Amino acid sequence: REPPAGRCPAAAVDEVEAAAVQAFVTFSLQLTESSFVPVFTQVVEWAKARAADAPAARTRLGALFRLASSLADALRAVFVPLATPLLDLAAAALDPVSDPAPSKKKKKKSNAGAGVDPAAIVAELDTWRMRTHALSALRRLFVHDGGEALLDVNRFNQLHPLVTRMLRAVPPSEGPDGEPTPEAAEGEHMAPGGLASECVACVAAMIASAPDDALWKPAHRGVLLATREGVARTRLVALAALGAVVDKLQEEYLALLPEAIPFLSELFEDPDEAVEGAARAFTGRLTELSGEDLKSLMLGNDK
């Protein structure tokens, strides 16, 4: 991924990167596994080579995760055992340590006066993009792994707090041109391909591919705790994640239901109408799944 020349529009850069990813995938499909491994290893090393340069590291890792998503779609289970090096890189990308420095995040004063810091906005957007692609890649690896090769207990415990943390992520409010970003618009929290929708799907795939059912509970609790965040957007995303987990586990989710009831009961009285409506709809779905009148139980808990 070469740095774009001058003030090249982000959409143009994205288009070129997409073409490069597609070309690499097409090339990879012509290789044997023994030939593919050193080529992919070289790409991973390229992405890591500028680790000390935060702006370069963010864009390179974003490109790597985007490539990994496409490779996982094309090669499926064949790619999973070859993608192990990506797990630590994804964990680093999702870690709070990777957050842009707060002091440079939005605005700063210069000799010319107060104004928006373009570098800070770019850093925030690149971090958001990197994490979106990291979650997309992880989701695909979890789906094609099925708990067979990629995740062990230690790896699951490393990743689940980082993935569920992203349910709380707030999108950048504006781009370098000052225009609002699409995901920041009201009602667009689950925009297809956005960070929230990728995180929701990743949480569900991760829990479903856990190597031990006992690991469901701590990851599930991470989702439940997000329903108590002060931002309505986060509570809606967390409820969407719970719905995605139910999609994956079906009747097996009922083992996790007792812990969810107090959280859902609180959401029945949520000050945001959209959150309350989503909580009631989700509870109605659980009522059908369990055969019990959960709504009455939760209304009873409110008294």
CSV table of C-alpha atoms in Angstrom, one decimal:
chain,number,residue,atom,x,y,z
A,1,ARG,CA,0.0,0.0,0.0
A,2,GLU,CA,1.8,3.1,-1.3
A,3,PRO,CA,1.0,6.5,0.4
A,4,PRO,CA,-1.4,8.4,-1.9
A,5,ALA,CA,0.1,11.3,-3.8
A,6,GLY,CA,-1.0,14.8,-2.7
A,7,ARG,CA,-4.6,15.2,-1.6
A,8,CYS,CA,-5.8,12.1,-3.3
A,9,PRO,CA,-9.5,11.4,-2.4
A,10,ALA,CA,-10.0,8.6,0.1
A,11,ALA,CA,-12.5,6.9,-2.2
A,12,ALA,CA,-9.9,6.7,-5.0
A,13,VAL,CA,-7.3,5.2,-2.6
A,14,ASP,CA,-9.9,2.7,-1.4
A,15,GLU,CA,-10.6,1.7,-5.0
A,16,VAL,CA,-7.0,1.2,-5.8
A,17,GLU,CA,-6.5,-0.9,-2.7
A,18,ALA,CA,-9.6,-3.0,-3.5
A,19,ALA,CA,-8.1,-3.7,-6.9
A,20,ALA,CA,-4.8,-4.7,-5.4
A,21,VAL,CA,-6.5,-7.0,-2.9
A,22,GLN,CA,-8.4,-8.7,-5.7
A,23,ALA,CA,-5.3,-9.1,-7.8
A,24,PHE,CA,-3.5,-10.7,-4.9
A,25,VAL,CA,-6.3,-13.1,-4.2
A,26,THR,CA,-6.5,-14.1,-7.9
A,27,PHE,CA,-2.7,-14.7,-7.9
A,28,SER,CA,-3.0,-16.7,-4.7
A,29,LEU,CA,-5.5,-19.1,-6.1
A,30,GLN,CA,-2.9,-20.2,-8.7
A,31,LEU,CA,-0.4,-21.2,-6.0
A,32,THR,CA,0.1,-24.4,-4.1
A,33,GLU,CA,0.0,-24.1,-0.3
A,34,SER,CA,3.7,-24.5,-0.1
A,35,SER,CA,4.2,-21.6,-2.5
A,36,PHE,CA,1.5,-19.4,-0.9
A,37,VAL,CA,2.9,-19.5,2.6
A,38,PRO,CA,6.2,-17.6,1.9
A,39,VAL,CA,4.3,-15.0,-0.2
A,40,PHE,CA,1.7,-14.4,2.5
A,41,THR,CA,4.4,-14.3,5.2
A,42,GLN,CA,6.2,-11.6,3.2
A,43,VAL,CA,2.9,-9.5,3.2
A,44,VAL,CA,2.5,-9.9,6.9
A,45,GLU,CA,6.1,-8.8,7.5
A,46,TRP,CA,5.5,-5.8,5.2
A,47,ALA,CA,2.5,-4.8,7.3
A,48,LYS,CA,4.6,-5.0,10.5
A,49,ALA,CA,7.7,-3.3,9.1
A,50,ARG,CA,6.6,0.3,10.0
A,51,ALA,CA,5.3,-0.5,13.5
A,52,ALA,CA,7.1,2.5,15.0
A,53,ASP,CA,5.4,4.8,12.5
A,54,ALA,CA,1.8,4.9,13.8
A,55,PRO,CA,0.2,6.4,10.6
A,56,ALA,CA,1.9,3.9,8.3
A,57,ALA,CA,1.2,1.1,10.7
A,58,ARG,CA,-2.5,1.8,10.7
A,59,THR,CA,-2.8,2.0,7.0
A,60,ARG,CA,-0.7,-1.1,6.4
A,61,LEU,CA,-2.5,-3.2,9.0
A,62,GLY,CA,-5.8,-2.1,7.6
A,63,ALA,CA,-4.8,-3.2,4.1
A,64,LEU,CA,-3.5,-6.5,5.5
A,65,PHE,CA,-6.8,-7.3,7.4
A,66,ARG,CA,-8.7,-6.4,4.2
A,67,LEU,CA,-6.6,-8.8,2.2
A,68,ALA,CA,-7.1,-11.5,4.9
A,69,SER,CA,-10.9,-11.1,4.7
A,70,SER,CA,-10.8,-11.7,0.9
A,71,LEU,CA,-8.4,-14.6,1.3
A,72,ALA,CA,-10.6,-16.2,3.9
A,73,ASP,CA,-13.6,-15.8,1.6
A,74,ALA,CA,-11.7,-17.4,-1.3
A,75,LEU,CA,-9.8,-20.2,0.6
A,76,ARG,CA,-12.1,-20.7,3.6
A,77,ALA,CA,-10.8,-23.4,5.9
A,78,VAL,CA,-7.6,-23.8,4.0
A,79,PHE,CA,-6.6,-20.3,5.0
A,80,VAL,CA,-7.4,-20.5,8.7
A,81,PRO,CA,-4.3,-22.4,10.0
A,82,LEU,CA,-2.1,-20.1,7.8
A,83,ALA,CA,-3.6,-17.0,9.4
A,84,THR,CA,-2.4,-17.5,13.0
A,85,PRO,CA,0.1,-14.6,12.7
A,86,LEU,CA,-2.9,-12.3,12.2
A,87,LEU,CA,-4.4,-12.9,15.6
A,88,ASP,CA,-1.8,-11.0,17.6
A,89,LEU,CA,-1.8,-8.2,15.0
A,90,ALA,CA,-5.6,-8.0,15.3
A,91,ALA,CA,-5.4,-8.0,19.1
A,92,ALA,CA,-2.9,-5.1,18.9
A,93,ALA,CA,-5.1,-3.2,16.5
A,94,LEU,CA,-8.1,-3.5,18.8
A,95,ASP,CA,-6.2,-2.8,22.0
A,96,PRO,CA,-6.9,0.6,23.7
A,97,VAL,CA,-3.1,1.3,23.3
A,98,SER,CA,-3.8,1.8,19.6
A,99,ASP,CA,-6.3,4.6,20.3
A,100,PRO,CA,-5.1,7.9,18.8
A,101,ALA,CA,-3.7,10.2,21.6
A,102,PRO,CA,-6.6,12.2,23.1
A,103,SER,CA,-4.6,15.4,23.1
A,104,LYS,CA,-4.4,15.2,19.3
A,105,LYS,CA,-7.7,13.7,18.6
A,106,LYS,CA,-9.9,16.6,17.5
A,107,LYS,CA,-8.8,20.1,17.7
A,108,LYS,CA,-5.7,22.0,18.7
A,109,LYS,CA,-4.6,25.6,18.8
A,110,SER,CA,-1.9,26.8,16.5
A,111,ASN,CA,-0.2,30.2,16.0
A,112,ALA,CA,-2.9,30.8,13.4
A,113,GLY,CA,-5.6,30.2,15.9
A,114,ALA,CA,-8.0,27.4,16.8
A,115,GLY,CA,-8.9,25.0,14.1
A,116,VAL,CA,-9.4,21.3,13.2
A,117,ASP,CA,-6.2,19.3,13.2
A,118,PRO,CA,-6.3,17.3,9.9
A,119,ALA,CA,-3.6,14.8,11.1
A,120,ALA,CA,-5.7,14.0,14.1
A,121,ILE,CA,-8.8,13.4,12.0
A,122,VAL,CA,-6.9,11.2,9.6
A,123,ALA,CA,-5.5,9.2,12.5
A,124,GLU,CA,-9.0,8.7,13.9
A,125,LEU,CA,-10.4,7.6,10.6
A,126,ASP,CA,-7.5,5.3,9.8
A,127,THR,CA,-7.8,3.7,13.3
A,128,TRP,CA,-11.6,3.2,12.7
A,129,ARG,CA,-10.9,1.7,9.2
A,130,MET,CA,-8.1,-0.6,10.6
A,131,ARG,CA,-10.4,-1.9,13.3
A,132,THR,CA,-13.3,-2.4,11.0
A,133,HIS,CA,-11.1,-4.6,8.7
A,134,ALA,CA,-9.6,-6.4,11.7
A,135,LEU,CA,-13.1,-7.4,13.0
A,136,SER,CA,-14.1,-8.4,9.4
A,137,ALA,CA,-11.0,-10.7,9.1
A,138,LEU,CA,-11.5,-12.2,12.6
A,139,ARG,CA,-15.1,-12.9,11.9
A,140,ARG,CA,-14.3,-14.8,8.7
A,141,LEU,CA,-11.5,-16.8,10.5
A,142,PHE,CA,-13.9,-17.7,13.3
A,143,VAL,CA,-16.6,-18.8,10.9
A,144,HIS,CA,-14.3,-21.0,8.8
A,145,ASP,CA,-12.5,-22.4,11.9
A,146,GLY,CA,-15.4,-23.7,13.9
A,147,GLY,CA,-13.2,-24.2,17.0
A,148,GLU,CA,-11.0,-26.7,15.3
A,149,ALA,CA,-7.6,-25.0,14.8
A,150,LEU,CA,-7.5,-21.3,15.5
A,151,LEU,CA,-8.9,-20.7,18.9
A,152,ASP,CA,-7.7,-22.3,22.1
A,153,VAL,CA,-8.7,-21.1,25.6
A,154,ASN,CA,-5.8,-18.7,26.0
A,155,ARG,CA,-6.4,-17.2,22.6
A,156,PHE,CA,-10.1,-16.8,23.2
A,157,ASN,CA,-9.5,-15.1,26.5
A,158,GLN,CA,-7.1,-12.7,24.8
A,159,LEU,CA,-9.5,-11.8,22.1
A,160,HIS,CA,-13.0,-11.7,23.6
A,161,PRO,CA,-12.5,-8.5,25.8
A,162,LEU,CA,-11.0,-6.7,22.8
A,163,VAL,CA,-13.8,-7.7,20.4
A,164,THR,CA,-16.6,-6.9,22.8
A,165,ARG,CA,-15.0,-3.6,23.7
A,166,MET,CA,-15.6,-2.5,20.1
A,167,LEU,CA,-19.3,-2.6,20.7
A,168,ARG,CA,-18.7,0.7,22.6
A,169,ALA,CA,-16.8,2.3,19.8
A,170,VAL,CA,-18.1,5.7,18.7
A,171,PRO,CA,-17.5,6.6,15.1
A,172,PRO,CA,-15.5,9.6,14.0
A,173,SER,CA,-17.9,12.5,13.6
A,174,GLU,CA,-16.3,14.0,10.5
A,175,GLY,CA,-13.9,13.4,7.7
A,176,PRO,CA,-10.9,15.5,6.6
A,177,ASP,CA,-13.3,17.6,4.4
A,178,GLY,CA,-15.5,18.4,7.4
A,179,GLU,CA,-18.4,16.3,6.2
A,180,PRO,CA,-20.1,13.9,8.6
A,181,THR,CA,-19.0,10.3,8.4
A,182,PRO,CA,-21.8,7.9,7.3
A,183,GLU,CA,-21.7,5.7,10.4
A,184,ALA,CA,-22.1,8.8,12.6
A,185,ALA,CA,-25.5,9.6,11.2
A,186,GLU,CA,-28.5,8.9,13.3
A,187,GLY,CA,-29.9,5.4,12.7
A,188,GLU,CA,-26.8,4.3,10.7
A,189,HIS,CA,-25.1,2.5,13.6
A,190,MET,CA,-25.6,-0.9,11.8
A,191,ALA,CA,-24.6,0.3,8.3
A,192,PRO,CA,-23.5,-2.8,6.3
A,193,GLY,CA,-19.7,-3.1,6.3
A,194,GLY,CA,-19.3,-0.6,9.1
A,195,LEU,CA,-17.5,-1.3,12.3
A,196,ALA,CA,-20.6,-1.9,14.4
A,197,SER,CA,-22.1,-4.4,12.0
A,198,GLU,CA,-18.7,-6.2,11.7
A,199,CYS,CA,-18.3,-6.2,15.5
A,200,VAL,CA,-21.8,-7.7,16.0
A,201,ALA,CA,-21.1,-10.5,13.5
A,202,CYS,CA,-17.6,-11.1,14.9
A,203,VAL,CA,-18.9,-11.4,18.5
A,204,ALA,CA,-21.4,-14.0,17.5
A,205,ALA,CA,-18.9,-16.0,15.3
A,206,MET,CA,-16.4,-15.9,18.1
A,207,ILE,CA,-18.8,-17.2,20.8
A,208,ALA,CA,-20.1,-19.9,18.4
A,209,SER,CA,-16.5,-21.1,17.6
A,210,ALA,CA,-15.3,-21.1,21.3
A,211,PRO,CA,-13.4,-24.3,22.0
A,212,ASP,CA,-15.4,-24.8,25.2
A,213,ASP,CA,-19.0,-23.8,26.1
A,214,ALA,CA,-17.8,-22.5,29.4
A,215,LEU,CA,-16.1,-19.7,27.6
A,216,TRP,CA,-19.5,-18.4,26.3
A,217,LYS,CA,-20.3,-16.7,29.7
A,218,PRO,CA,-17.5,-14.2,30.0
A,219,ALA,CA,-17.8,-13.1,26.4
A,220,HIS,CA,-21.6,-12.9,26.7
A,221,ARG,CA,-21.2,-10.8,29.9
A,222,GLY,CA,-19.0,-8.4,27.9
A,223,VAL,CA,-21.9,-7.8,25.6
A,224,LEU,CA,-24.4,-7.4,28.4
A,225,LEU,CA,-22.2,-4.8,30.1
A,226,ALA,CA,-22.3,-2.8,26.9
A,227,THR,CA,-26.1,-2.5,27.3
A,228,ARG,CA,-25.5,-0.3,30.3
A,229,GLU,CA,-23.4,2.3,28.5
A,230,GLY,CA,-24.6,5.8,28.6
A,231,VAL,CA,-24.7,6.2,24.8
A,232,ALA,CA,-27.9,4.9,23.2
A,233,ARG,CA,-26.0,3.9,20.1
A,234,THR,CA,-23.9,1.5,22.1
A,235,ARG,CA,-26.9,0.0,23.7
A,236,LEU,CA,-28.5,-0.6,20.3
A,237,VAL,CA,-25.4,-2.2,19.0
A,238,ALA,CA,-25.1,-4.4,22.1
A,239,LEU,CA,-28.7,-5.6,21.6
A,240,ALA,CA,-27.9,-6.4,18.0
A,241,ALA,CA,-25.0,-8.4,19.2
A,242,LEU,CA,-27.2,-10.4,21.6
A,243,GLY,CA,-29.5,-11.1,18.7
A,244,ALA,CA,-26.6,-12.3,16.5
A,245,VAL,CA,-25.5,-14.6,19.3
A,246,VAL,CA,-29.0,-16.1,19.5
A,247,ASP,CA,-28.9,-16.6,15.7
A,248,LYS,CA,-25.7,-18.7,16.2
A,249,LEU,CA,-26.6,-20.6,19.3
A,250,GLN,CA,-30.4,-21.0,19.0
A,251,GLU,CA,-31.7,-23.1,21.9
A,252,GLU,CA,-28.2,-23.4,23.4
A,253,TYR,CA,-28.5,-19.6,24.3
A,254,LEU,CA,-31.0,-20.5,26.9
A,255,ALA,CA,-28.1,-21.5,29.2
A,256,LEU,CA,-27.0,-17.9,29.1
A,257,LEU,CA,-30.5,-16.4,29.5
A,258,PRO,CA,-30.7,-16.1,33.3
A,259,GLU,CA,-27.8,-13.7,33.4
A,260,ALA,CA,-29.4,-11.6,30.6
A,261,ILE,CA,-32.7,-11.1,32.3
A,262,PRO,CA,-31.7,-8.3,34.7
A,263,PHE,CA,-30.0,-6.4,31.9
A,264,LEU,CA,-33.0,-6.7,29.6
A,265,SER,CA,-35.3,-5.7,32.4
A,266,GLU,CA,-33.5,-2.5,32.8
A,267,LEU,CA,-33.7,-1.8,29.1
A,268,PHE,CA,-37.5,-2.1,29.3
A,269,GLU,CA,-37.3,1.3,31.0
A,270,ASP,CA,-34.7,2.8,28.8
A,271,PRO,CA,-35.1,6.6,28.2
A,272,ASP,CA,-34.4,6.1,24.5
A,273,GLU,CA,-37.4,4.8,22.7
A,274,ALA,CA,-35.4,2.9,20.0
A,275,VAL,CA,-33.5,1.0,22.7
A,276,GLU,CA,-36.6,0.2,24.7
A,277,GLY,CA,-38.3,-1.1,21.5
A,278,ALA,CA,-35.3,-3.2,20.5
A,279,ALA,CA,-35.1,-4.7,24.0
A,280,ARG,CA,-38.8,-5.6,23.9
A,281,ALA,CA,-38.5,-7.1,20.4
A,282,PHE,CA,-35.5,-9.1,21.5
A,283,THR,CA,-37.2,-10.4,24.6
A,284,GLY,CA,-40.2,-11.4,22.5
A,285,ARG,CA,-37.9,-13.5,20.4
A,286,LEU,CA,-36.5,-15.1,23.5
A,287,THR,CA,-40.0,-15.8,24.7
A,288,GLU,CA,-40.7,-17.8,21.5
A,289,LEU,CA,-37.4,-19.6,21.9
A,290,SER,CA,-37.8,-20.6,25.5
A,291,GLY,CA,-41.6,-21.0,25.6
A,292,GLU,CA,-41.7,-18.9,28.8
A,293,ASP,CA,-43.4,-15.5,29.3
A,294,LEU,CA,-40.2,-13.5,29.8
A,295,LYS,CA,-41.9,-10.1,29.2
A,296,SER,CA,-44.1,-10.6,32.3
A,297,LEU,CA,-41.1,-11.8,34.3
A,298,MET,CA,-39.1,-8.7,33.4
A,299,LEU,CA,-42.0,-6.3,34.0
A,300,GLY,CA,-42.3,-8.0,37.4
A,301,ASN,CA,-38.7,-7.3,38.1
A,302,ASP,CA,-39.3,-3.6,37.4
A,303,LYS,CA,-41.8,-3.3,40.2
